[in-house]
Tab-separated table of C-alpha atoms in Angstrom:
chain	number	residue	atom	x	y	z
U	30	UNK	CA	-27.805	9.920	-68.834
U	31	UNK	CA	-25.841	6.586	-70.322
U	32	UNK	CA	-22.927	8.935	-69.562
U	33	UNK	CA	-23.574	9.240	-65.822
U	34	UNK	CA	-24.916	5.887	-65.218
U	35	UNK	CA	-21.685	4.595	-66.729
U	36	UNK	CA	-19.616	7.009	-64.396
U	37	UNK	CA	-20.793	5.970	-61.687
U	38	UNK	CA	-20.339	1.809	-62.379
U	39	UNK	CA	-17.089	2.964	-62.921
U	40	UNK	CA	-16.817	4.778	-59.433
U	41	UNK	CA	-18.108	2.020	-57.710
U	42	UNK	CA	-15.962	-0.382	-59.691
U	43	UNK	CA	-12.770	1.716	-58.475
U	44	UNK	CA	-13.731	2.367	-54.911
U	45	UNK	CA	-14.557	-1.359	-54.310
U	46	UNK	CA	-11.104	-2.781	-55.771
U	47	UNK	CA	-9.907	0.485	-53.405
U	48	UNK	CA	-11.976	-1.450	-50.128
U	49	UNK	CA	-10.365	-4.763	-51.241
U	50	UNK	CA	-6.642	-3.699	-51.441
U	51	UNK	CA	-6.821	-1.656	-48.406
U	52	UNK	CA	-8.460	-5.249	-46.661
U	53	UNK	CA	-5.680	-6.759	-48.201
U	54	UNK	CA	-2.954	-4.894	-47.061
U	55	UNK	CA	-4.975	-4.555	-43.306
U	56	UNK	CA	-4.882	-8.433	-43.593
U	57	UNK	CA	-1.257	-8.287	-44.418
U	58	UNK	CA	-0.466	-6.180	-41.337
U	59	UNK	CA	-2.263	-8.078	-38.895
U	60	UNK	CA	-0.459	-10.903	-39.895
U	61	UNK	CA	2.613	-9.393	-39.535
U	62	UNK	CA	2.015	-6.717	-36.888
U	63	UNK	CA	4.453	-3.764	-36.477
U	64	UNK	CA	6.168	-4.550	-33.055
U	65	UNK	CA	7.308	-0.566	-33.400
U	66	UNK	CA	3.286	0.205	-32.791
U	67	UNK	CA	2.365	-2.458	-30.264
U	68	UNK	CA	2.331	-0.124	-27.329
U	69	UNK	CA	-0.333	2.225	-26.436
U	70	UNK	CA	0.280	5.837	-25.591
U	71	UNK	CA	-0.808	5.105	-21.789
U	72	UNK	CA	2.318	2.221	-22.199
U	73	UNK	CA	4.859	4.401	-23.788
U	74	UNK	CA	3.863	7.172	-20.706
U	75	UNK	CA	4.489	4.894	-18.132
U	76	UNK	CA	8.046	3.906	-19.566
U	77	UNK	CA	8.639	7.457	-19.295
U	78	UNK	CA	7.387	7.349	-15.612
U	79	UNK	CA	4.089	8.967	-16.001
U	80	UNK	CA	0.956	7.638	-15.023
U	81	UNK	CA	-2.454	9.153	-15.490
U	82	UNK	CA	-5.924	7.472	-14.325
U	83	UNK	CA	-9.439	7.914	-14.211
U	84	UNK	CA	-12.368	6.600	-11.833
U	85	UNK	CA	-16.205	7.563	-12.093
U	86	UNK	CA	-18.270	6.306	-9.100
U	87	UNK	CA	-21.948	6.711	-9.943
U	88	UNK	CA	-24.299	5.978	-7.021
U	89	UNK	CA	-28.095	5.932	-6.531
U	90	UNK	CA	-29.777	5.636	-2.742
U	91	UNK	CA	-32.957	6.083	-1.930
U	92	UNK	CA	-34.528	6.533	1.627
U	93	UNK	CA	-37.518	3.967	1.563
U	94	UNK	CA	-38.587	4.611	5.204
U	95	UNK	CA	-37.910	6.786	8.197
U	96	UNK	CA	-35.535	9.940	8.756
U	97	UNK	CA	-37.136	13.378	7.656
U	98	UNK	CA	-38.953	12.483	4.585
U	99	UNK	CA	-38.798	9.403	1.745
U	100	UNK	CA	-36.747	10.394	-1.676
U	101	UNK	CA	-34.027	9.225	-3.822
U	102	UNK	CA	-30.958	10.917	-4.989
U	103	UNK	CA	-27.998	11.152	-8.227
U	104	UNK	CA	-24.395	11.852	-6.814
U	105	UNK	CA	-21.706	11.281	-8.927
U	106	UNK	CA	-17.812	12.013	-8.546
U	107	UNK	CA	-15.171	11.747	-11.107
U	108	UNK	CA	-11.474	11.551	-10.150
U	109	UNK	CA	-9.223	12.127	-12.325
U	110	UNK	CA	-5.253	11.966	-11.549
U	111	UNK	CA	-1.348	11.342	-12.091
U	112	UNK	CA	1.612	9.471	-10.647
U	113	UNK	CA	5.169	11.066	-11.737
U	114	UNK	CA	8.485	8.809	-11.388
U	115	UNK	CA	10.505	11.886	-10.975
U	116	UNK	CA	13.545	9.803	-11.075
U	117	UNK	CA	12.603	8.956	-14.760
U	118	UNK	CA	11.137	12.738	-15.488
U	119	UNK	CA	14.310	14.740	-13.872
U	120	UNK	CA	16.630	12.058	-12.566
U	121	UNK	CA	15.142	13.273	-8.896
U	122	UNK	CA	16.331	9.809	-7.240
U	123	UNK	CA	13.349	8.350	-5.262
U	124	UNK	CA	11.227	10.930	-5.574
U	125	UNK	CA	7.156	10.795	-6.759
U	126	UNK	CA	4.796	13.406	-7.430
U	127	UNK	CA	0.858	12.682	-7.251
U	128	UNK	CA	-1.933	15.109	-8.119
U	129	UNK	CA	-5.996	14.576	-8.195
U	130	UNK	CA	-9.088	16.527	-8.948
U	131	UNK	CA	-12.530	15.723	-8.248
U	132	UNK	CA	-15.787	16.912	-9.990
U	133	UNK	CA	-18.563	16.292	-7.764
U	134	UNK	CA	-22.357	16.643	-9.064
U	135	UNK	CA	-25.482	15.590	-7.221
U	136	UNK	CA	-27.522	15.584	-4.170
U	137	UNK	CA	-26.624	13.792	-0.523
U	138	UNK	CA	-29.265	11.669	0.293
U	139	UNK	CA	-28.062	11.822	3.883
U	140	UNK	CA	-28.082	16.208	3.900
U	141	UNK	CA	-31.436	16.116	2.378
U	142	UNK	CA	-33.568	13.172	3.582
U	143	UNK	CA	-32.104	11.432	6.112
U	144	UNK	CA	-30.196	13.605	8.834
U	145	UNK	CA	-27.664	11.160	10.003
U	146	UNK	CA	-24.299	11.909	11.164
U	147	UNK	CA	-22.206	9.201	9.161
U	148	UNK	CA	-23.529	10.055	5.878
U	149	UNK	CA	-24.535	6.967	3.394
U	150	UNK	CA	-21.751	7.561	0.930
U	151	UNK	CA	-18.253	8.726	1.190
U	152	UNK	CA	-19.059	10.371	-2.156
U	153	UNK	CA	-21.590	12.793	-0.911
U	154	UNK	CA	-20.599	16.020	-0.951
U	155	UNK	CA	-21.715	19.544	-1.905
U	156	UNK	CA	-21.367	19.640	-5.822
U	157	UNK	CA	-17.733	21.120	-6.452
U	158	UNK	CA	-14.684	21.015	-8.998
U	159	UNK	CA	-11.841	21.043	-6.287
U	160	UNK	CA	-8.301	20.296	-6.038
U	161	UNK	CA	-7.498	17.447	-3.305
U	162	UNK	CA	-4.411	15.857	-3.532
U	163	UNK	CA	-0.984	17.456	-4.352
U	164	UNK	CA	2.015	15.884	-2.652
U	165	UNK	CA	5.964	14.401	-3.669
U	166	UNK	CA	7.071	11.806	-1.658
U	167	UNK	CA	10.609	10.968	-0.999
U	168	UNK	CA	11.926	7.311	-0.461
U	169	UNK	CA	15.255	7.318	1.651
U	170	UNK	CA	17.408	4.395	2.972
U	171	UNK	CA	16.243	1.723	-0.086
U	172	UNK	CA	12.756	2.114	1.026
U	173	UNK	CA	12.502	2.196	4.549
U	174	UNK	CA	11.301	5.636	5.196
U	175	UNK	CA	9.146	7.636	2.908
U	176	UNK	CA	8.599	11.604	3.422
U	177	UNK	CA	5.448	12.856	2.217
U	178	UNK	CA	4.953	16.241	1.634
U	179	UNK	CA	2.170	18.939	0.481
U	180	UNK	CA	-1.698	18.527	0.397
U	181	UNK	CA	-2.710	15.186	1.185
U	182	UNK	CA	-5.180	12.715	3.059
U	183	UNK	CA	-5.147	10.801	5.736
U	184	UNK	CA	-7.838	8.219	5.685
U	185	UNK	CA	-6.094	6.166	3.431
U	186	UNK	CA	-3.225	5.059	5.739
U	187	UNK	CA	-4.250	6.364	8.774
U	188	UNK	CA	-7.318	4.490	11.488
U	189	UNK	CA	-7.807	2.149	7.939
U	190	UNK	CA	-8.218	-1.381	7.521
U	191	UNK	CA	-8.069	-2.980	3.680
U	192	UNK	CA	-11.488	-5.273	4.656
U	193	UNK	CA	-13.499	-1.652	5.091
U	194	UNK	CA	-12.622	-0.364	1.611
U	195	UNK	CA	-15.874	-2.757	-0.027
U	196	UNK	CA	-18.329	-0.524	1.994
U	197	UNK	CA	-19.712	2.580	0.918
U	198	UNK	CA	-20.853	4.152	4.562
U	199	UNK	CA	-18.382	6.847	4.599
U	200	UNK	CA	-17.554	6.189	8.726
U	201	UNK	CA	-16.757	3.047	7.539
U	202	UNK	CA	-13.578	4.503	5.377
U	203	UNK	CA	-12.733	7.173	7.815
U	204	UNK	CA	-14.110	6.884	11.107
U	205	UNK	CA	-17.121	8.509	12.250
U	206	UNK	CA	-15.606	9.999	15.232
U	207	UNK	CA	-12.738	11.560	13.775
U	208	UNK	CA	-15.024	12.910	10.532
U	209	UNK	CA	-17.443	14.211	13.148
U	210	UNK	CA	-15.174	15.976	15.980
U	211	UNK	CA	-12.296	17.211	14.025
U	212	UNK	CA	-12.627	20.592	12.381
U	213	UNK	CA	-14.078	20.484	8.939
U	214	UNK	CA	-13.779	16.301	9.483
U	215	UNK	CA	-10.021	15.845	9.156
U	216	UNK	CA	-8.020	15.254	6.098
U	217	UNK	CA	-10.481	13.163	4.163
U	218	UNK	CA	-12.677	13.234	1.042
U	219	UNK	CA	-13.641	15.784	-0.046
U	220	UNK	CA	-11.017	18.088	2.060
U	221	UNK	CA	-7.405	17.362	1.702
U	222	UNK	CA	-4.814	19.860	4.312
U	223	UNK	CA	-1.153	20.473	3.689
U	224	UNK	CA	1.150	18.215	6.098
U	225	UNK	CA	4.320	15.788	6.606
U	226	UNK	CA	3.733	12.513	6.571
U	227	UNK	CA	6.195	10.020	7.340
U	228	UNK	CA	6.341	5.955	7.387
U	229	UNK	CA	9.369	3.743	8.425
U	230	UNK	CA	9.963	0.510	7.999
U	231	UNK	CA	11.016	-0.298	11.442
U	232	UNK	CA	11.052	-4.315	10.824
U	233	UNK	CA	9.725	-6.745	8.314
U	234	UNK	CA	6.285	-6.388	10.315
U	235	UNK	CA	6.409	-3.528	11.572
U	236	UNK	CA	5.826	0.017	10.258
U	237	UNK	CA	5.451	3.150	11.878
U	238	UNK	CA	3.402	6.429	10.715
U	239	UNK	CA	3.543	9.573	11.834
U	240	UNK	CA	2.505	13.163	10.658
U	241	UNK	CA	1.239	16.366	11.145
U	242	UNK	CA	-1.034	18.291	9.428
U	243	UNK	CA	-2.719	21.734	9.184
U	244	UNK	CA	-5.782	21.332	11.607
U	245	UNK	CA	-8.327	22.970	9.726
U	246	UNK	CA	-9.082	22.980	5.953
U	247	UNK	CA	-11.588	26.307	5.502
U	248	UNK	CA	-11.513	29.659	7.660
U	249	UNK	CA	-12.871	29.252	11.387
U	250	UNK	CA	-16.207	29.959	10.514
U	251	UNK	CA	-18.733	27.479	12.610
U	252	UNK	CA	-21.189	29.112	11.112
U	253	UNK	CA	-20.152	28.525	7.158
U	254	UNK	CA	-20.028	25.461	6.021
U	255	UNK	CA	-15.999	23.892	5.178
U	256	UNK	CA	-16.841	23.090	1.847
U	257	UNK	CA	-18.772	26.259	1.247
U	258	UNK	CA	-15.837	27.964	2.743
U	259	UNK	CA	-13.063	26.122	0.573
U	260	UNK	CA	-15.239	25.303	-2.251
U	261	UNK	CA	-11.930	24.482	-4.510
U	262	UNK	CA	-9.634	23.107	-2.432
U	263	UNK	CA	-6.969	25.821	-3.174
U	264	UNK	CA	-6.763	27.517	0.027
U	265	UNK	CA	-3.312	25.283	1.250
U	266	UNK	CA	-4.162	26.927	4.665
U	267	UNK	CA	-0.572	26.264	6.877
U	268	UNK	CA	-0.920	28.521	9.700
U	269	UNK	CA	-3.977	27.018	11.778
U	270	UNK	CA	-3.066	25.545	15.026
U	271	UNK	CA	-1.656	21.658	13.777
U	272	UNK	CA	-3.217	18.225	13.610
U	273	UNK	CA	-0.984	15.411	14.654
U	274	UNK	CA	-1.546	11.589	14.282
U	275	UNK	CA	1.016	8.677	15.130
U	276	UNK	CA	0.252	5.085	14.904
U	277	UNK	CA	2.299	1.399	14.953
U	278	UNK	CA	1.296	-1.102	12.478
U	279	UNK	CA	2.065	-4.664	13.625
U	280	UNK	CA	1.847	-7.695	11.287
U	281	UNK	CA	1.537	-11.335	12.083
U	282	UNK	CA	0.626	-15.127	10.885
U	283	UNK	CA	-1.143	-17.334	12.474
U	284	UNK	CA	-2.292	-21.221	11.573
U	285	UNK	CA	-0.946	-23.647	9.507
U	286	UNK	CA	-2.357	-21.501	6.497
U	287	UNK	CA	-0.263	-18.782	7.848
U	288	UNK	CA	-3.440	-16.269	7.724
U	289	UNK	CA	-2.300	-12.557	8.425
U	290	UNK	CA	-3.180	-10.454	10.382
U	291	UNK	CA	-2.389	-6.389	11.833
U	292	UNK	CA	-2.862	-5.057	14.591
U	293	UNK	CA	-2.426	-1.212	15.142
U	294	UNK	CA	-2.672	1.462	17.484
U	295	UNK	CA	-2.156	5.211	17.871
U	296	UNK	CA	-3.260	8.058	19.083
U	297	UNK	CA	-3.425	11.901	17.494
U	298	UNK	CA	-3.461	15.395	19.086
U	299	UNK	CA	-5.120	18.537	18.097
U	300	UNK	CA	-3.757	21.676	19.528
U	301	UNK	CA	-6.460	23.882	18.149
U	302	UNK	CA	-9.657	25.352	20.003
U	303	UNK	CA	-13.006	23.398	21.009
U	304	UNK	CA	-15.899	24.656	21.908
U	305	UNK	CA	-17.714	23.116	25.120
U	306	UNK	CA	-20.715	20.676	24.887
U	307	UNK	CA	-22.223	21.625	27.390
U	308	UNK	CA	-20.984	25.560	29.002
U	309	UNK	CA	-20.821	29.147	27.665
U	310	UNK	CA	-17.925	31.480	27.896
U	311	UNK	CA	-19.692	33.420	30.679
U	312	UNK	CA	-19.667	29.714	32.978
U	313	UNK	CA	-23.487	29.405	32.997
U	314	UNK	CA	-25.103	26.238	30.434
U	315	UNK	CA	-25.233	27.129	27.606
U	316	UNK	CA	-29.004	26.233	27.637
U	317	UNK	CA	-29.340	28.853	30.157
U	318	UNK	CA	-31.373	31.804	28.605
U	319	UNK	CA	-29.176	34.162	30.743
U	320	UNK	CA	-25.795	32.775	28.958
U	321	UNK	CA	-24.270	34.291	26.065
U	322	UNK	CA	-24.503	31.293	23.945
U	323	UNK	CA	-21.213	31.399	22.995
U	324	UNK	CA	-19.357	27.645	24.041
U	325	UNK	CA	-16.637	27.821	26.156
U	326	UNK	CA	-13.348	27.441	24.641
U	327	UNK	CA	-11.260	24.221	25.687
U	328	UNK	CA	-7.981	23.992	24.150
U	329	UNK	CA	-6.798	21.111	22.341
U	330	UNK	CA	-8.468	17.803	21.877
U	331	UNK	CA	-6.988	14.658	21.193
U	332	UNK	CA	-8.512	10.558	21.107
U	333	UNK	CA	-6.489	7.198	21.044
U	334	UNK	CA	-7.198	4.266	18.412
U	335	UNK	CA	-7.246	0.701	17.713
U	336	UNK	CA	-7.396	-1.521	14.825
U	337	UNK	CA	-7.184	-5.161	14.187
U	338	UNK	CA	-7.834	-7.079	11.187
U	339	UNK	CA	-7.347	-10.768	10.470
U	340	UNK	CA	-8.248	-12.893	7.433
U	341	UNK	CA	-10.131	-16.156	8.792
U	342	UNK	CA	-9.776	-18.411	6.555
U	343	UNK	CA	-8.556	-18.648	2.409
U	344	UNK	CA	-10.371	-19.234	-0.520
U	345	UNK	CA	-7.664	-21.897	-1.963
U	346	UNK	CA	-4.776	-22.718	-0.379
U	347	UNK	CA	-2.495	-19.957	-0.715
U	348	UNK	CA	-5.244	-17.309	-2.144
U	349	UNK	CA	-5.052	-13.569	-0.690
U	350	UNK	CA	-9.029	-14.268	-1.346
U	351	UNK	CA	-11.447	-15.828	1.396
U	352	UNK	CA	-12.819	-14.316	4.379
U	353	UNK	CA	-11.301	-10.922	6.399
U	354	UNK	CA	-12.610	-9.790	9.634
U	355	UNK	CA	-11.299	-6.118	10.966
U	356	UNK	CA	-12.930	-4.129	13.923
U	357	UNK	CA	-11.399	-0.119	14.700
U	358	UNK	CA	-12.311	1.687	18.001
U	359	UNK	CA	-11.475	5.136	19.665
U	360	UNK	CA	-12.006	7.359	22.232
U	361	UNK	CA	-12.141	11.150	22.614
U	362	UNK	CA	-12.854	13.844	25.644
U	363	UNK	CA	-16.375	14.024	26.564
U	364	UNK	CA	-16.441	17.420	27.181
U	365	UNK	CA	-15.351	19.117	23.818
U	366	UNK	CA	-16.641	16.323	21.585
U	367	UNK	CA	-20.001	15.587	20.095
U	368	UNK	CA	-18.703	11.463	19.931
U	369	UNK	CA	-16.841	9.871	22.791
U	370	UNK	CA	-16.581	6.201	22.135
U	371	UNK	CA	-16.572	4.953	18.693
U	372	UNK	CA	-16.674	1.176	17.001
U	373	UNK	CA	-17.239	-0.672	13.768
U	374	UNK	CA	-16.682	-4.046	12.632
U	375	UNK	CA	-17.081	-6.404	9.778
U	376	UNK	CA	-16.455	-8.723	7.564
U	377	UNK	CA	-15.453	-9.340	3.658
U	378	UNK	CA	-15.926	-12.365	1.909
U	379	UNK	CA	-13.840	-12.686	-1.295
U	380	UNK	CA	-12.946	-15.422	-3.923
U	381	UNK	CA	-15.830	-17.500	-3.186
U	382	UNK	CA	-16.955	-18.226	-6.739
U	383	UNK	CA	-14.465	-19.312	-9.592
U	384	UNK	CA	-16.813	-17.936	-12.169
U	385	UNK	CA	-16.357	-14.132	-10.350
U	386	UNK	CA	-13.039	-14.083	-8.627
U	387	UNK	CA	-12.917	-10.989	-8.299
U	388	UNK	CA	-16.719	-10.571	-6.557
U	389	UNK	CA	-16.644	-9.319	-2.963
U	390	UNK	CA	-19.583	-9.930	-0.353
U	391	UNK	CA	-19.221	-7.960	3.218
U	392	UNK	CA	-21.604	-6.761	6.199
U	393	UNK	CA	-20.361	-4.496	8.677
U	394	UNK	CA	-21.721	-2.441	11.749
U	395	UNK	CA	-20.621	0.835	12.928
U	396	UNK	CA	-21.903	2.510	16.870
U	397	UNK	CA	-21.115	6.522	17.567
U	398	UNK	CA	-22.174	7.270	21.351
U	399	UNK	CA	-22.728	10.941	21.756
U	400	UNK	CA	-20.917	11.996	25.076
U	401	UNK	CA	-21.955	12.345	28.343
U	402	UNK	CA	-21.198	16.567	27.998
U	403	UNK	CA	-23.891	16.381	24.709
U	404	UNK	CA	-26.488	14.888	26.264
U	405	UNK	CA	-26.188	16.821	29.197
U	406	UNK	CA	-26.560	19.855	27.071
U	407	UNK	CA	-29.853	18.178	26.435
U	408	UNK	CA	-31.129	17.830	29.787
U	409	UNK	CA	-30.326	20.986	30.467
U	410	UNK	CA	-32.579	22.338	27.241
U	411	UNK	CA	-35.479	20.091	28.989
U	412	UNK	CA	-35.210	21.720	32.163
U	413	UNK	CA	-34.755	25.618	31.365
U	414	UNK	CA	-37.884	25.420	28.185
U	415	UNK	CA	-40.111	22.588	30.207
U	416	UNK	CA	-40.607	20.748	26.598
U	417	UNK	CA	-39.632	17.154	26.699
U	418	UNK	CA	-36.967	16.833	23.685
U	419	UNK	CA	-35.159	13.514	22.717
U	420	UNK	CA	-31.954	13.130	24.685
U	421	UNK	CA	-29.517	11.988	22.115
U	422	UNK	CA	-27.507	8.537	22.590
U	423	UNK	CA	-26.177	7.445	19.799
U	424	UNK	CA	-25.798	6.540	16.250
U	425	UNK	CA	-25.646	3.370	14.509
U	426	UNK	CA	-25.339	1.982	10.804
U	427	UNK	CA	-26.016	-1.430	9.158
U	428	UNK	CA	-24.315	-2.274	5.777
U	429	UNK	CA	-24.676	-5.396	3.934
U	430	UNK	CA	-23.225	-4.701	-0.063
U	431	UNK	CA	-22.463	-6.801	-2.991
U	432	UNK	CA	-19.814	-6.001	-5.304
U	433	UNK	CA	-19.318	-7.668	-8.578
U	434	UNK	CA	-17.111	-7.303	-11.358
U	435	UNK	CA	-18.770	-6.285	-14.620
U	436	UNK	CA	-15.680	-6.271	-16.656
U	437	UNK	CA	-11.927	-5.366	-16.325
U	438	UNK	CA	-12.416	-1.536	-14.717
U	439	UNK	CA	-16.129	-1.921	-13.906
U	440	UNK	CA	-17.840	-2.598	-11.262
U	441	UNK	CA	-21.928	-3.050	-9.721
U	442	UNK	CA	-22.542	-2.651	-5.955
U	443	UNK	CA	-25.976	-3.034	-4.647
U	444	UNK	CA	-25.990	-1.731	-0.841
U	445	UNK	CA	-28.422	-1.609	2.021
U	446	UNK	CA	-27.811	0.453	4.894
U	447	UNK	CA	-30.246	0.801	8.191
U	448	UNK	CA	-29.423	3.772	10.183
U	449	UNK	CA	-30.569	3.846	13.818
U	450	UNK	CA	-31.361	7.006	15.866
U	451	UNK	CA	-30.531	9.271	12.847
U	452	UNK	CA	-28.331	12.432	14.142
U	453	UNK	CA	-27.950	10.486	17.666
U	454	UNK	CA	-31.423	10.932	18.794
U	455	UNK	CA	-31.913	14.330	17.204
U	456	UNK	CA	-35.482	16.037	16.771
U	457	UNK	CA	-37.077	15.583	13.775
U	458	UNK	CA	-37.323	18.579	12.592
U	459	UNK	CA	-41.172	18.058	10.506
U	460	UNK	CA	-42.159	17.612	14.477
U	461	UNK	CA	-44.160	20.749	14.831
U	462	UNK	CA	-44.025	19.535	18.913
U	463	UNK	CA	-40.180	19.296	18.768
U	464	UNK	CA	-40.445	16.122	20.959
U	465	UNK	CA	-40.099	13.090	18.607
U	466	UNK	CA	-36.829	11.607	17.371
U	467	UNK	CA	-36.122	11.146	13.657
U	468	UNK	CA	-37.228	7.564	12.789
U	469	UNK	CA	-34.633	5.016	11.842
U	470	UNK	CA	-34.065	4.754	8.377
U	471	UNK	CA	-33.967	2.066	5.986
U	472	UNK	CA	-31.754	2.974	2.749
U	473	UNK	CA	-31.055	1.233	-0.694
U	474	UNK	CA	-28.406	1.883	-2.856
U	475	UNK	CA	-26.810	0.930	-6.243
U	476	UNK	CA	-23.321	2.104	-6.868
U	477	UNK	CA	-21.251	1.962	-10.223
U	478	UNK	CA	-17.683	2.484	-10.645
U	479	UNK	CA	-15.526	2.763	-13.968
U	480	UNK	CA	-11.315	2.691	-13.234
U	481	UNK	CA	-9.102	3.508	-16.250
């Protein structure tokens, strides 16, 4: 027993003089780091021109009043991807290479509860692992003119202001009316197409976009949902009738404080197939018990855009921060299009506290009027059945959000959203009379997003 006992002092003896010299020599190296380890792995990657990140966006909404019944919702996204300097990979001179992958989980508070058009989040989405991004882009002429090419997006460049980015509406990052009358919404989250785009650098303020994309990102099933129909994003579909998009971006100053400001317009062209609000193939309304219920088939469809944004005023003199106004508008056919005339507007207050530069304040307002062909459709349903339905008019959204900065690569967004005339007017569908609108819906949120 003395034996043991006496081993053991002797252990601990030995293992503490171990702790000490292996403090000592830690001590030692901290004073004297070894510049040979100072980088990190994600620093010595991007000196060999590769660049991988990660964001999470975590968001919780609940419906506290109105639409088709009161609940609250999970969704959650992660996006993970890479930027490649080719030029520093393979010696390909100006060339880039960008992939990214989300994993969507979680319910849609706007599929489920509310029934609303422009849904609550631009992260809602049936649950998926997809692909969405996969593109190299080629810069030519120092610069001036880049040539993307492969799967890609276009909300991010295209209809897109930088004081709508805060918001968490998803019309209000790619526009209701082009998420709501192009087939399977456009190129946007969570559907990316194969296309061209390309930008030039016409001037010092002014750049030009133009490109032209696949027009449809799942099979031509109506009846199958895009996402359902495309659930990983793998299908690189090329040979549906193309989408094609154009716009001039013009830049200015203005004021002593030389604020800046863009104004841009375009206009894009889809030479696909549309069905007809309002008439069947056979010529009668659809509504018309004797029709065969199948639309009409226009061909093409196409809508014109505008977008100006304009920072009022600075923070400090000389601060990108302070206060940013933007508005965005277009039109599209009444007759092939569920929304005719689209708006939204807002404003983004930033740098307004020197304890949280990097907080950001903004309200903003978005209007979808349902065309003149829809809600004909629904007069015509009133007059062939006798029941009074709704007649839709339109749809409108609220947002007033708070985003503050946590910590380097975190953020906390509170949001409240009021959606009026859910759906544009659309039945409620718990009506067992079929003749009572949705009620408006009141909607609060709490997002959190981690960047690495």
């Amino acid at each position: 027993m003395q034996h043991s006992l006496k081993m053991l002092r002797n252990v601990a003896a030995a293992s503490i003089i171990c702790v000490l010299s292996l403090h000592g020599a830690w001590a030692a190296d901290a004073k004297a780091p070894d510049k040979s380890i100072t980088k990190s792995p994600r620093e010595i990657l991007a000196d060999w021109g590769i660049q991988f990140n990660a964001t999470y966006i975590s968001e919780v909404f609940g419906n506290a009043s109105g639409g088709m019944r009161r609940g609250s919702i999970y969704t959650g996204r992660l996006d993970l991807g890479t930027d490649i300097d080719l030029e520093k990979v393979v010696g390909w001179t100006g060339a880039k290479f960008h992939a990214n992958i989300f994993q969507i989980h979680g319910q849609g508070l706007s599929r489920d509860y509310i029934g609303n058009l422009m849904l609550v989040s631009g992260v809602e989405a049936l649950s998926a692992s997809r692909l969405y991004e996969l593109w190299i882009e080629q810069s030519l002429f120092s610069g001036a003119l880049l040539v993307r090419v492969g799967q890609q997006a276009s909300d991010i460049e295209f209809i897109d202001s930088k004081y709508d980015d805060i918001f968490t509406n998803s019309a209000l990052g790619w526009p209701g009316i082009t998420g709501i009358n192009l087939l399977s919404g456009g190129p946007s989250p969570p559907l990316a197409v194969p296309g061209v785009r390309i930008k030039a650098q016409l001037a010092d303020n002014i750049t030009a976009y133009a490109a032209i994309f696949d027009g449809d990102a799942a099979p031509p099933d109506r009846l199958v949902d895009p996402q359902i129909a495309n659930p990983h994003g793998l299908l690189f579909r090329v040979n549906d009738p193309a989408w094609i998009i154009g716009q001039l971006k013009y830049g200015f100053k203005v004021g002593q404080s030389n604020l800046p400001g863009t104004v841009t317009g375009g206009a894009w062209k889809h030479l696909g197939d549309f069905g007809d609000m309002r008439y069947a193939a056979d010529g009668l309304l659809q509504a018309d018990p004797l029709s065969s219920g199948v639309p009409l088939k226009r061909r093409g469809n196409q809508g014109i855009f505008g977008v100006y944004e304009q920072m009022l005023s600075r923070a400090t003199p000389g601060s990108d921060n302070g206060v940013g106004f933007f508005v965005r508008t277009s039109i599209s056919p009444s007759d092939r299009n569920l929304i005719s005339f689209y708006v939204d507007g807002g404003f983004q207050f930033s740098g307004f506290s020197d304890a949280r530069p990097n907080d950001k304040f903004g309200v903003a307002m978005t209007y979808s009027r349902i065309s003149d062909a829809a809600r004909a459709a629904d007069r015509d349903a009133q007059a062939f059945t006798g029941t009074p339905y709704p007649v839709r008019d339109f749809e409108a959204v609220f947002e007033m959000t708070y985003l503050a900065e946590i910590q380097t690569g975190w953020t906390v967004q509170p949001v409240f959203q009021y959606v009026f005339h859910p759906g544009g007017g659309v039945v409620d569908p718990n009506d067992p009379t079929q003749t009572r609108r949705i009620k408006d819906a009141a909607v609060l949120g709490l997002r959190s997003t981690f960047n690495y």
